[in-house]
Tab-separated table of C-alpha atoms in Angstrom:
chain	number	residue	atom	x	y	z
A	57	UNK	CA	-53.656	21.637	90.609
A	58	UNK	CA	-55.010	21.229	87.022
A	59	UNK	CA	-57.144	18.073	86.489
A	60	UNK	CA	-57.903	18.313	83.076
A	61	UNK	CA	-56.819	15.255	80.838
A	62	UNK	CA	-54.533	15.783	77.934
A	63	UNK	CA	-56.233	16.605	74.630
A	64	UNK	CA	-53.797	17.863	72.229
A	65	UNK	CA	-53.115	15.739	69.571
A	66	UNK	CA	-50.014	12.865	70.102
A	67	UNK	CA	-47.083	14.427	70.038
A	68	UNK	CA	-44.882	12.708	66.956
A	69	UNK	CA	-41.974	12.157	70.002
A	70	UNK	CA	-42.321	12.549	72.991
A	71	UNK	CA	-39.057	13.676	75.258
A	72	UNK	CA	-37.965	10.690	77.597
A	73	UNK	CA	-37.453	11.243	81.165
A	74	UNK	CA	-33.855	12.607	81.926
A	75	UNK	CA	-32.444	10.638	84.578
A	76	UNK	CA	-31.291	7.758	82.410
A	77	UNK	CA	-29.795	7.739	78.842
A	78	UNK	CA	-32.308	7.784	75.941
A	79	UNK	CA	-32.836	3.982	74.719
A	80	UNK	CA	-29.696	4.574	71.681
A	81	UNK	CA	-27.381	6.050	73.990
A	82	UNK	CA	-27.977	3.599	76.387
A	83	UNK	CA	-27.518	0.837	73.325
A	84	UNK	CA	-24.110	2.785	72.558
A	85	UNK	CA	-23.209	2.045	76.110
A	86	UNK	CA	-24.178	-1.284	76.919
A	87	UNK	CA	-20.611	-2.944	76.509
A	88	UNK	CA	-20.974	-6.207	79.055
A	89	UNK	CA	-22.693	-9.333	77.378
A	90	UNK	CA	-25.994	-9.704	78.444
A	91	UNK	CA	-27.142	-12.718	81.175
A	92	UNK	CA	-28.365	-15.819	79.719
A	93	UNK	CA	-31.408	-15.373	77.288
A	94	UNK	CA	-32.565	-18.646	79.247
A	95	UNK	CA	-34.457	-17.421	81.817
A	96	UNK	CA	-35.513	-20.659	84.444
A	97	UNK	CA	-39.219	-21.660	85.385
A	98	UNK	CA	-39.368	-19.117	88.012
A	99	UNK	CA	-38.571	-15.746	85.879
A	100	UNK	CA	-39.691	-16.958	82.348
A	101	UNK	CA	-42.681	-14.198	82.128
A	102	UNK	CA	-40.259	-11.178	81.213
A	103	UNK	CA	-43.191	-8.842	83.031
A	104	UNK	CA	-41.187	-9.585	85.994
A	105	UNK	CA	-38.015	-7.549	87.048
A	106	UNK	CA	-35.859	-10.316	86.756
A	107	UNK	CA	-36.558	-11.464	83.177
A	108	UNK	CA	-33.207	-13.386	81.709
A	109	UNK	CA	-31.620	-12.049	85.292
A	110	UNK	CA	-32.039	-15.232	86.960
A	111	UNK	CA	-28.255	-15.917	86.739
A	112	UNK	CA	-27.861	-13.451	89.036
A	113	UNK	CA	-28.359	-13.607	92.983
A	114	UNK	CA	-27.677	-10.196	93.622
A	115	UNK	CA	-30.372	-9.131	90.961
A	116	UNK	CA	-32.967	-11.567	92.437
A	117	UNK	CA	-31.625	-10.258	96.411
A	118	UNK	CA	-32.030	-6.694	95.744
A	119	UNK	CA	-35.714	-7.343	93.869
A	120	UNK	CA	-36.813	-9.429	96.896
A	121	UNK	CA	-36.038	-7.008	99.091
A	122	UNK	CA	-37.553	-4.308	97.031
A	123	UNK	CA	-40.249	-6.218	96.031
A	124	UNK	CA	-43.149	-4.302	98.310
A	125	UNK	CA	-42.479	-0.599	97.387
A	126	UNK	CA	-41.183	-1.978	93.481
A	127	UNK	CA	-44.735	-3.046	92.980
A	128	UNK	CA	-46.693	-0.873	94.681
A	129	UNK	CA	-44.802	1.932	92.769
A	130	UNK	CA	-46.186	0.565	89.115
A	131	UNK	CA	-49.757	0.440	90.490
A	132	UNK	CA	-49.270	4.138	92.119
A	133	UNK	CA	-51.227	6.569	89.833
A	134	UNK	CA	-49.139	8.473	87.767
A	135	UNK	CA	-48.123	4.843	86.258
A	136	UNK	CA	-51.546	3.717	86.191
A	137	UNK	CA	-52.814	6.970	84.389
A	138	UNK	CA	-49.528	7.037	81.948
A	139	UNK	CA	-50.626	3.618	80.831
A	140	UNK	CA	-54.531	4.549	80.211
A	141	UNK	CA	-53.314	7.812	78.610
A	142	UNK	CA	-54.852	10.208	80.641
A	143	UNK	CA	-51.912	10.958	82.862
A	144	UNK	CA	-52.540	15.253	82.842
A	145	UNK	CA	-50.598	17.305	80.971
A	146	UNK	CA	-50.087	19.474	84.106
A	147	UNK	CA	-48.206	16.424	85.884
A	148	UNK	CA	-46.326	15.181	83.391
A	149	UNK	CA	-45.003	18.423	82.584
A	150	UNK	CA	-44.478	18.437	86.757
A	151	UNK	CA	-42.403	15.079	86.089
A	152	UNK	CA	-40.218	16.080	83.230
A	153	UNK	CA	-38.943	20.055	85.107
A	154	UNK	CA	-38.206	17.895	88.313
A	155	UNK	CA	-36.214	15.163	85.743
A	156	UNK	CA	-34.231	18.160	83.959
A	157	UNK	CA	-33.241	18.945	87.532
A	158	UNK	CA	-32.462	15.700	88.822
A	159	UNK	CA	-30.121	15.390	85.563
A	160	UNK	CA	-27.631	17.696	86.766
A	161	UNK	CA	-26.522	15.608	89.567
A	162	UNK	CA	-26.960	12.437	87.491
A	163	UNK	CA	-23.461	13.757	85.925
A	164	UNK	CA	-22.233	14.896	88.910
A	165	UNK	CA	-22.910	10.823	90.436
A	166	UNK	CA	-21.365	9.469	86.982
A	167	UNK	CA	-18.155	11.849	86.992
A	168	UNK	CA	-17.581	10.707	90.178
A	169	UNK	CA	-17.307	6.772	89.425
A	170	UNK	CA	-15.403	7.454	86.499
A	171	UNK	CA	-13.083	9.807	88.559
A	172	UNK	CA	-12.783	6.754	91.330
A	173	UNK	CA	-12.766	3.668	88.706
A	174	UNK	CA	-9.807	1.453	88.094
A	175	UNK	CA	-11.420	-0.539	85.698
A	176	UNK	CA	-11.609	0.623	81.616
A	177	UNK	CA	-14.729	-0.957	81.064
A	178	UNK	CA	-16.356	1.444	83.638
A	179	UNK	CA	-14.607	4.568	83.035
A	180	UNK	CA	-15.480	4.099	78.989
A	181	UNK	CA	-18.616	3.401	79.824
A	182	UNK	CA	-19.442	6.474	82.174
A	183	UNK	CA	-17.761	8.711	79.365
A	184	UNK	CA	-20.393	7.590	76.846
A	185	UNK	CA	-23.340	8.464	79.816
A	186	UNK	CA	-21.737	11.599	80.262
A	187	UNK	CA	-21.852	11.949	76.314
A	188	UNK	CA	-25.063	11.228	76.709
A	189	UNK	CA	-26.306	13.494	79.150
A	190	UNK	CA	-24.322	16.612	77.645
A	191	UNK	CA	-26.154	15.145	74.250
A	192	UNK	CA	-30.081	15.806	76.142
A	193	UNK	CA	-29.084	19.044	78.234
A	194	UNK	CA	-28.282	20.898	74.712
A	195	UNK	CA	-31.531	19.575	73.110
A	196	UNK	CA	-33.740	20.645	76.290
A	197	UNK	CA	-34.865	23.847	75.312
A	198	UNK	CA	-35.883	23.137	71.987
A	199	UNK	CA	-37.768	19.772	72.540
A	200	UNK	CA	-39.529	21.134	75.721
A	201	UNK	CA	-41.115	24.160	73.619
A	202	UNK	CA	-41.916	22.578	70.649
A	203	UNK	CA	-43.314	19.468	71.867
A	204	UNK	CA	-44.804	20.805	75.505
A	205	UNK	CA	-45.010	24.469	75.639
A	206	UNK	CA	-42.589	24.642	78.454
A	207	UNK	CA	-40.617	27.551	78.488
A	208	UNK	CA	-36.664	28.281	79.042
A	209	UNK	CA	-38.156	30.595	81.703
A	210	UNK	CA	-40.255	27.845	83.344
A	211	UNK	CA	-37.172	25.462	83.310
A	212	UNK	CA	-34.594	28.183	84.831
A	213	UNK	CA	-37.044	28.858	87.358
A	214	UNK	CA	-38.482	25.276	88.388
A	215	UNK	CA	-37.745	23.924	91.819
A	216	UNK	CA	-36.510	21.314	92.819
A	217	UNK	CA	-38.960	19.045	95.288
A	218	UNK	CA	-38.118	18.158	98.377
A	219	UNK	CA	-38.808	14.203	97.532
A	220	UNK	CA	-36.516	14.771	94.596
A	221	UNK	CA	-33.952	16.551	96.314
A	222	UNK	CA	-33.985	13.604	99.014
A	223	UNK	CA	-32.938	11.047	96.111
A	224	UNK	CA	-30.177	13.601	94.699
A	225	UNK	CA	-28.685	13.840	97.967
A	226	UNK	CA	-28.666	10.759	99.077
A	227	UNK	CA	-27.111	9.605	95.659
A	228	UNK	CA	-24.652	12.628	95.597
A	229	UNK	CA	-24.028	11.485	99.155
A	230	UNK	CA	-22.975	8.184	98.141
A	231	UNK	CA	-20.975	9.045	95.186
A	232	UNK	CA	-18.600	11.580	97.431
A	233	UNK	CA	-18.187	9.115	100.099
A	234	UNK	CA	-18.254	5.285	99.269
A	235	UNK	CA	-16.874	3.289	96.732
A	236	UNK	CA	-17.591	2.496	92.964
A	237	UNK	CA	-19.621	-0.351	93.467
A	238	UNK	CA	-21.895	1.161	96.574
A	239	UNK	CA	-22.698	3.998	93.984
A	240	UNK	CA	-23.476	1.360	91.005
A	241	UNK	CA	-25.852	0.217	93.563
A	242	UNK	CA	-27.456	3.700	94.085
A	243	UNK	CA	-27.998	4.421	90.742
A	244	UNK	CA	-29.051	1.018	89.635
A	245	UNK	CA	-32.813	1.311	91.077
A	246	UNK	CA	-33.116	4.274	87.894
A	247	UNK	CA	-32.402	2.448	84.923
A	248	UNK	CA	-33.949	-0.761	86.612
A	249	UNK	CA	-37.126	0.109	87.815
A	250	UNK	CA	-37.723	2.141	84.504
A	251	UNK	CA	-36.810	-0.639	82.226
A	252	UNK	CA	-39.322	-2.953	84.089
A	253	UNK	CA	-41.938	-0.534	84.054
A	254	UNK	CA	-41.401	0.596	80.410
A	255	UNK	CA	-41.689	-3.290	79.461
A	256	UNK	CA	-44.861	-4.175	81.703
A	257	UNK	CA	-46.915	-0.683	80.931
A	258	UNK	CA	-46.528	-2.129	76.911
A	259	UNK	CA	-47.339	-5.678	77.522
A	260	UNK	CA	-50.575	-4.548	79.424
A	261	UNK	CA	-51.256	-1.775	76.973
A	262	UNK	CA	-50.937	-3.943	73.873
A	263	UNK	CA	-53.091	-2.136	70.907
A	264	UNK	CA	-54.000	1.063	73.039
A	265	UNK	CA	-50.617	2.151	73.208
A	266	UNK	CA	-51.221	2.888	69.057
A	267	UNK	CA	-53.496	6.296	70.711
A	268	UNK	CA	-51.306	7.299	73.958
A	269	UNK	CA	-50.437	10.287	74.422
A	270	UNK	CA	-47.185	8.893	75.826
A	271	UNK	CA	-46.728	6.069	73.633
A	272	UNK	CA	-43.061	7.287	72.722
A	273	UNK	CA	-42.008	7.824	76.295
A	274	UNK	CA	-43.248	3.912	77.279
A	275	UNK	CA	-41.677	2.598	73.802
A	276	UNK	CA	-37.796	4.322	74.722
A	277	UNK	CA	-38.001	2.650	78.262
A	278	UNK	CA	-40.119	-0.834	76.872
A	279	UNK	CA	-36.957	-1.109	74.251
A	280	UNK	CA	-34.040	-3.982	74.619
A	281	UNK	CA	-31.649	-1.359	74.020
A	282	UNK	CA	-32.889	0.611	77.578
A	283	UNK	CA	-32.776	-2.967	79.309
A	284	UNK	CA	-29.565	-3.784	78.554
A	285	UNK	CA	-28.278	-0.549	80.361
A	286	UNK	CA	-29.692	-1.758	83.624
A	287	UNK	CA	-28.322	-5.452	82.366
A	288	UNK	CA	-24.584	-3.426	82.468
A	289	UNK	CA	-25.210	-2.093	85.850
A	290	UNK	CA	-25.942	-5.646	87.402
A	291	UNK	CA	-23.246	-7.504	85.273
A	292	UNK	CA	-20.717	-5.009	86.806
A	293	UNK	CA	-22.193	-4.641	90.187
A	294	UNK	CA	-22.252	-8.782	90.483
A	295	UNK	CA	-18.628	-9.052	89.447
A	296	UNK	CA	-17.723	-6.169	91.763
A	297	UNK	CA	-19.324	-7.671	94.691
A	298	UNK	CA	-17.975	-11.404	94.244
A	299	UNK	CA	-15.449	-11.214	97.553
A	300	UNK	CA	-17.499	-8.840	99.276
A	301	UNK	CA	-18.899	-9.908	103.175
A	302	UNK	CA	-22.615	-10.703	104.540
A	303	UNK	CA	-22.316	-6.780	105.769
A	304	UNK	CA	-21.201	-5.295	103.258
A	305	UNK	CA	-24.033	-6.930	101.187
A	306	UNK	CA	-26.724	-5.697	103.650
A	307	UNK	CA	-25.570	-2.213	103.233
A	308	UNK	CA	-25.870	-2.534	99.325
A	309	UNK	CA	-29.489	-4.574	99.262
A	310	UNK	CA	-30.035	-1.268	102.025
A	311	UNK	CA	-29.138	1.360	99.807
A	312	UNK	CA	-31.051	-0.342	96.520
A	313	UNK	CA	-33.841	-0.207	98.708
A	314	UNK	CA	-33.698	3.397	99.253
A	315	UNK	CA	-32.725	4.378	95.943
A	316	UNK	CA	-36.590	2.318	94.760
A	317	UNK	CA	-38.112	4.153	97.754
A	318	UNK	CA	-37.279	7.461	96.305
A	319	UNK	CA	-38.377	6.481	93.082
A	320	UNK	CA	-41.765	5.590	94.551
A	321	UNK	CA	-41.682	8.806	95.724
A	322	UNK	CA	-40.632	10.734	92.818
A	323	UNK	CA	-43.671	9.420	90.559
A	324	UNK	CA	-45.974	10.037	93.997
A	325	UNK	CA	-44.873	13.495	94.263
A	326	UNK	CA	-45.257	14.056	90.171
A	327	UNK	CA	-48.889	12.958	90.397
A	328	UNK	CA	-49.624	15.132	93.528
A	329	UNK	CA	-47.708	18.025	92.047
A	330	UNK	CA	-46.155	18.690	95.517
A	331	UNK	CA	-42.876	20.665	96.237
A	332	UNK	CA	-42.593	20.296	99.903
A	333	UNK	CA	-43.085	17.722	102.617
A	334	UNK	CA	-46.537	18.856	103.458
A	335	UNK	CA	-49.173	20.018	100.807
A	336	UNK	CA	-49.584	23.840	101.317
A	337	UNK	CA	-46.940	24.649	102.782
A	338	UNK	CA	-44.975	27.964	100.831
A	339	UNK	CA	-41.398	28.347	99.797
A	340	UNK	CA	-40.069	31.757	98.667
């Protein structure tokens, strides 16, 4: 794998990853009012997950469960070297084939909840993500060229990694089998996790973001807009969940849990550049 740091001048944008909604199509779909703006004593610093979440118990039960692998993922490397700007162009360009791929059965998940929704609010909403998505698959090509030097070839050819392929199928899993609000769960750790991350990795870069690299990419997932997608996600889940039983709650704070494992796992793998369980081994 290449180790060389990237030193190509800034790109004027730089393509967001593709598993969530760029930050104006997720402001076109963020319909639900927001929580409070009134965080309390305990959440006030917005570098934590929670920020003006605090009215939420489900939000502050799924972080507390999460919190281990939630935190350890943001000081993993890939995060670590995306905030210092020297994240290689060989990994991120790693990152964004296995996010094209991952996109594909992002609609599939979201077709499926509006295809099992009763509610309007949802199935309008999942229409304007699959909007969305349609919206970034038709601008791949061009962006990934121009901007990365990634060919069409390179993107009809990449493979999928096994540690990304674990996180589509246990989504796509989900999404066939259980209800609407188990699979709001399942994707929720996506637009979560990146909206906390986006928001901490600009906070701690301050004036060096002005020369990264990836200054775009943090800016998209540091924005209110992006925030208030993952905002949706909880103020749906939380009124979705209001009758539900002890059990049925475990299985949800289960399957958030997963879903932030395998997006520990999906920056982990990025970094290392790995396709398969075990470094070296071959697919053909």
């Amino acid at each position: 794998m290449s180790h060389t740091t990237v030193q190509n001048e800034v790109p004027s944008t730089v393509l967001p990853a593709l598993h969530t909604p760029s930050n104006a199509d997720t402001a076109l779909i963020a319909q639900s009012r927001p929580f409070s703006e009134k965080p309390n004593a305990d959440f006030a610093d917005f570098r934590t997950p929670l920020r003006n979440l605090s009215d939420s118990p489900i939000a502050k039960r799924f972080y507390s469960a999460a919190r281990q692998v939630w935190e350890e993922g943001y000081k993993q490397p890939f995060i670590r070297d995306l905030e210092a700007g020297s994240l290689t162009r060989a990994r991120f360009t790693f990152y964004m084939l296995q996010d094209y791929l991952y996109l594909t059965d992002y609609a599939k998940v979201h077709a499926l909840i509006m295809a099992k929704a009763q509610d309007d609010n949802i199935i309008e909403h999942m229409v304007e993500i699959q909007a969305a998505i349609a919206k970034e698959r038709s601008s791949v090509h061009e962006v990934y060229v121009k901007e990365y030097g990634i060919t069409m070839d390179e993107i009809l050819h990449a493979k999928q990694s096994a540690f990304a392929r674990a996180y589509t199928s246990n989504i796509l899993s989900i999404a066939f089998s259980r209800p609407v609000l188990d699979i709001l769960v399942a994707v929720l750790p996506c637009a979560w996790v990146y909206a906390d991350y986006g928001r901490r990795l600009s906070l701690e870069a301050g004036d060096n973001l002005a020369s990264n690299p990836y200054r775009t990419w943090v800016d998209i997932y540091a924005s209110d807009d992006f925030w208030q997608g993952a905002v949706w996600l909880i103020n749906t889940i939380d009124k979705l969940a209001m009758n539900i039983s002890e059990s049925e709650m475990d299985g949800l704070v289960d399957i958030f849990v997963t879903g932030v494992e395998h997006e520990y796992m999906f920056w982990s793998s990025a970094y290392d550049m790995q396709l398969t369980w075990k470094p070296g081994w071959q697919r053909h």
